[in-house]
CSV table of C-alpha atoms in Angstrom, one decimal:
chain,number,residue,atom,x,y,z
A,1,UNK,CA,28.8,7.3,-13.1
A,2,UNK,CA,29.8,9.0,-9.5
A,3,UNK,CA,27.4,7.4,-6.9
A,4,UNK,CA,26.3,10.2,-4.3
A,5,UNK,CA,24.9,9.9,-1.1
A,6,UNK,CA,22.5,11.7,0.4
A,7,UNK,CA,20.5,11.8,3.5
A,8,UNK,CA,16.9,12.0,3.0
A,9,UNK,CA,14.0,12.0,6.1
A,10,UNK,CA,10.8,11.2,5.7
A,11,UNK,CA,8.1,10.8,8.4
A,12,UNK,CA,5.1,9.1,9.0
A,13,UNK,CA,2.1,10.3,10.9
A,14,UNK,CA,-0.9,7.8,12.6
A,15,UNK,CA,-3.6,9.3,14.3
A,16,UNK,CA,-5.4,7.2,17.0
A,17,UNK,CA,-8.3,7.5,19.2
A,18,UNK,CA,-7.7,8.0,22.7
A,19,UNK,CA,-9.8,4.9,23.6
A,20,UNK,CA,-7.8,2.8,21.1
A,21,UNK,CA,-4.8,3.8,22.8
A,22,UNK,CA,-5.5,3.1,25.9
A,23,UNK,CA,-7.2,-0.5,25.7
A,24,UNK,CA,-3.9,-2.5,24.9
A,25,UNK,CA,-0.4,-1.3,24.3
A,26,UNK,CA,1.1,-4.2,22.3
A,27,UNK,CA,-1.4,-4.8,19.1
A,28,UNK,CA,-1.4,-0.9,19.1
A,29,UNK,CA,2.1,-1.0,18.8
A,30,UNK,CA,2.0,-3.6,16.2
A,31,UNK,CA,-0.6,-1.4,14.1
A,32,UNK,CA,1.3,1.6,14.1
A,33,UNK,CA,4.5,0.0,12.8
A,34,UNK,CA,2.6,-1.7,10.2
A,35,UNK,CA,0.1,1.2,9.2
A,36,UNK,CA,4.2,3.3,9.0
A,37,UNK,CA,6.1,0.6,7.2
A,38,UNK,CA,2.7,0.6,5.0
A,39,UNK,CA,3.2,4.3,4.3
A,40,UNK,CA,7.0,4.3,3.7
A,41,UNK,CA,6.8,1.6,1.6
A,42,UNK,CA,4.2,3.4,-0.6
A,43,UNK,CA,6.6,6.6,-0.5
A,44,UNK,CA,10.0,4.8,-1.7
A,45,UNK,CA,8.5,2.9,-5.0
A,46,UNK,CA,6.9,6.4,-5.6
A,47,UNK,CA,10.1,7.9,-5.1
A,48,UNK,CA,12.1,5.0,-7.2
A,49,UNK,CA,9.5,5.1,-10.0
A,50,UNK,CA,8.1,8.5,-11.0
A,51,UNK,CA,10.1,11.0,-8.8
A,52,UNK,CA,10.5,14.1,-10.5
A,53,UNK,CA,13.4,15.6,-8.2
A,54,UNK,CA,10.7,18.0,-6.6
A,55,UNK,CA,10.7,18.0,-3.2
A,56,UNK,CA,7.8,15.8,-2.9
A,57,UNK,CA,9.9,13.0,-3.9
A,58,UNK,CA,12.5,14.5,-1.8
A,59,UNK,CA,14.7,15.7,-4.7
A,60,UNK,CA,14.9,12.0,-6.1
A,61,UNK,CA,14.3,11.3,-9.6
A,62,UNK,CA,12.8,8.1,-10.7
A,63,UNK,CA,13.7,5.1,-12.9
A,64,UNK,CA,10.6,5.9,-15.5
A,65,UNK,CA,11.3,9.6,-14.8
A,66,UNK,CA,14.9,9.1,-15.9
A,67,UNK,CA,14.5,6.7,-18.9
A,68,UNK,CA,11.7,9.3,-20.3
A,69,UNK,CA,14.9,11.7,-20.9
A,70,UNK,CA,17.0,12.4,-23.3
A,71,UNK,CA,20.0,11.6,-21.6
A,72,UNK,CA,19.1,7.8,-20.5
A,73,UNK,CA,17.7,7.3,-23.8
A,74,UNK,CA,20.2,4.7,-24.2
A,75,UNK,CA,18.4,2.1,-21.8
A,76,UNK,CA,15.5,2.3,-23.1
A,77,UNK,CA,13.6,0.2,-25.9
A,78,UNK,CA,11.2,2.3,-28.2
A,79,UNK,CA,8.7,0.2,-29.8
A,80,UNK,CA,7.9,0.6,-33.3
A,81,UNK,CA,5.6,3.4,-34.5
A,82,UNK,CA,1.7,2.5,-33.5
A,83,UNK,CA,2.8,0.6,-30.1
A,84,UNK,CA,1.4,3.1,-27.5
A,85,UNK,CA,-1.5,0.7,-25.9
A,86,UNK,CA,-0.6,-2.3,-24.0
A,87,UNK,CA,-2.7,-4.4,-26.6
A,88,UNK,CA,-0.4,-3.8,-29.2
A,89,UNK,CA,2.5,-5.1,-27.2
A,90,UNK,CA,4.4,-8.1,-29.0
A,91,UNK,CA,6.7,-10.9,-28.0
A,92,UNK,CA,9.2,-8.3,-29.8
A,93,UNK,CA,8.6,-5.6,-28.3
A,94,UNK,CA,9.5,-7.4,-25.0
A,95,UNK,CA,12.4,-9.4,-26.6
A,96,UNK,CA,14.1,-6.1,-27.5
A,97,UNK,CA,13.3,-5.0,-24.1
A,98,UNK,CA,15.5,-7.9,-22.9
A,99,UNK,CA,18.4,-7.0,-25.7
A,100,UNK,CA,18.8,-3.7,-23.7
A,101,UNK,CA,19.6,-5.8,-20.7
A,102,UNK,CA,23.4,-5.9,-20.2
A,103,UNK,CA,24.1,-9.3,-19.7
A,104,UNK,CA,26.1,-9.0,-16.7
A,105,UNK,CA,22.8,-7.8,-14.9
A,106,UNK,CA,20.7,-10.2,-16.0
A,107,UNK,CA,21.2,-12.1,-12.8
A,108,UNK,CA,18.8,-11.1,-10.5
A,109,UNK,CA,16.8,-8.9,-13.0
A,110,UNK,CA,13.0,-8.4,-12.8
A,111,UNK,CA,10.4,-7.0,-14.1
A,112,UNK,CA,8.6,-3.9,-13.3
A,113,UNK,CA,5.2,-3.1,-14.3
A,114,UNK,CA,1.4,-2.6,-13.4
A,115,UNK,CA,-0.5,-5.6,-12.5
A,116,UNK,CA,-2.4,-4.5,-15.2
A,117,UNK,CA,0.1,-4.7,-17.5
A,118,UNK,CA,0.8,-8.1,-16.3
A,119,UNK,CA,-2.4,-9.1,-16.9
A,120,UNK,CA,-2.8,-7.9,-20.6
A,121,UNK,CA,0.6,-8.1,-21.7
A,122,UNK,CA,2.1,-10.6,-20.6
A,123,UNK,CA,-0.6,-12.8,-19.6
A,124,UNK,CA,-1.6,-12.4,-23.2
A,125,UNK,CA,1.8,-13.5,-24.7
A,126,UNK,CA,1.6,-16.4,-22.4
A,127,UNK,CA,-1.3,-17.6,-23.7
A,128,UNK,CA,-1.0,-17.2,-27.1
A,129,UNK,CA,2.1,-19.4,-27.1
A,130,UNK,CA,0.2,-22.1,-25.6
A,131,UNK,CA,0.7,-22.0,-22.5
A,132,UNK,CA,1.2,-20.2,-18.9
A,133,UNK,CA,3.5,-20.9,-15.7
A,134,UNK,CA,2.9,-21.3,-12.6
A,135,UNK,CA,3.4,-18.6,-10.0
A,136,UNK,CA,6.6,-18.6,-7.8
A,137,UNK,CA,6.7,-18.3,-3.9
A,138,UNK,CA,9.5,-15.8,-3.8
A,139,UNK,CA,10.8,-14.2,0.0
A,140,UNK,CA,7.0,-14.8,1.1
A,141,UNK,CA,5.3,-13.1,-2.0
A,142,UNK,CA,3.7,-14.6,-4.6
A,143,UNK,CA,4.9,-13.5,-7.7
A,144,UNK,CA,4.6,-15.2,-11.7
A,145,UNK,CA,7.1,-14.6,-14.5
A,146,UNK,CA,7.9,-13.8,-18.3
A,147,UNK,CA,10.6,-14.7,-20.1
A,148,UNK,CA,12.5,-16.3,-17.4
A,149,UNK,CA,11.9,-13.1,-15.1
A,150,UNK,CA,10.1,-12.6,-12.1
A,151,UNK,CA,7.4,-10.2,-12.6
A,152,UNK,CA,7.0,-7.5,-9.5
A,153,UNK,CA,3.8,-5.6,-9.8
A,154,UNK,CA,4.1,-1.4,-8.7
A,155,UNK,CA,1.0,0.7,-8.3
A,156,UNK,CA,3.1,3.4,-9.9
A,157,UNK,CA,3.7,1.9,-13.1
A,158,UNK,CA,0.9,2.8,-16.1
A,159,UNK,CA,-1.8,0.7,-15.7
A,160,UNK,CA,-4.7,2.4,-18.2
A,161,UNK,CA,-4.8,-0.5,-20.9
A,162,UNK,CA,-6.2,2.3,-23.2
A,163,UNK,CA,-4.0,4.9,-22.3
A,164,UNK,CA,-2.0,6.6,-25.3
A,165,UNK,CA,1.4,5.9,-24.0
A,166,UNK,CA,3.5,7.1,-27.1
A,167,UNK,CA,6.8,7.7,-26.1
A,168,UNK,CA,6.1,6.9,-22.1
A,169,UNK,CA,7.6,3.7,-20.2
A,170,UNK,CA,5.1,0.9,-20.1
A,171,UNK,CA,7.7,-1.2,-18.7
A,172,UNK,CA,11.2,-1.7,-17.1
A,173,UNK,CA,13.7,-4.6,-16.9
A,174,UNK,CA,16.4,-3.9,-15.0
A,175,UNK,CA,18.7,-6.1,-11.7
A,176,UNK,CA,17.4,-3.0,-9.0
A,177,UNK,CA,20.3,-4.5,-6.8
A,178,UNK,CA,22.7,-2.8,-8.7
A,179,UNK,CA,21.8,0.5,-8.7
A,180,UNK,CA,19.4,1.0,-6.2
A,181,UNK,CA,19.1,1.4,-2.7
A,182,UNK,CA,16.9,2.8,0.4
């Protein structure tokens, strides 16, 4: 498809007490930046995930808001009939997840999911084949895997184990790297 460009701003706001700001410049300046990067960071996976295209999200549509259309129905695995609770989740269900993967974006693909999900999914498969791995130290974050790909948790992601999620994401495999960017 044509790739677009376009300009977005989005602003962060941190109040502070008058006597905070005055008793030392530095860590204030260090709390600030981390207390914004905090905030933008929470804004961009809400925006990648389950923007809508409403100007809350800036006008972005997300991955999970995308895939749930008719017209990326194509990249998306549907479970069979009776799968709408993360218990009922197979090894099949996430194999055919995989066979959506094109291969030439394997590399560098990952998971994206609750840590929820993780957890009962997952974690669950793991176990039942006998087994679990270890977690990985990857770019200073601790992070497991499943199926040969690394897991990344997103508090936007489903993460009601009982929810009826009937035709809704659970899930997403994808290599972000080559279609995404902030």
């Amino acid at each position: 498809d044509q790739v677009t460009l376009t300009l977005k701003d989005l602003m962060a706001y941190t109040q502070i007490g008058k006597s905070t700001a005055m008793d030392a410049v530095i860590p204030l300046a260090e709390m600030v930046a981390r207390e914004q990067a905090r905030a933008f960071a929470i804004k961009e996976d809400a925006c990648l995930i389950i923007g809508d295209g409403t100007s809350t999200y800036g006008g972005m549509q997300g991955i999970v808001t995308l895939l749930e259309t008719a017209a990326y129905a194509g990249g998306r695995f549907v479970a069979p009939a009776n799968t709408d609770v993360f218990s009922e989740v197979t090894a099949s269900d996430t194999a055919g997840v995989i066979g959506k993967l094109p291969v030439y974006a394997r590399t560098g693909a990952r998971w994206l999911c609750s840590g929820v999900f993780e957890a009962s999914v997952f974690g669950r498969l793991k176990l039942s084949a006998g087994g679990n791995t270890n977690p990985v130290m990857r770019e200073g974050i601790v992070e497991s895997d499943y199926a040969g790909f690394p897991v990344s948790l997103a508090h936007n992601m489903p993460s009601d184990p009982t929810a009826d999620l009937t035709n809704k994401i659970m899930c997403v495999l994808g290599n972000f790297q080559l279609g995404v960017a902030f």
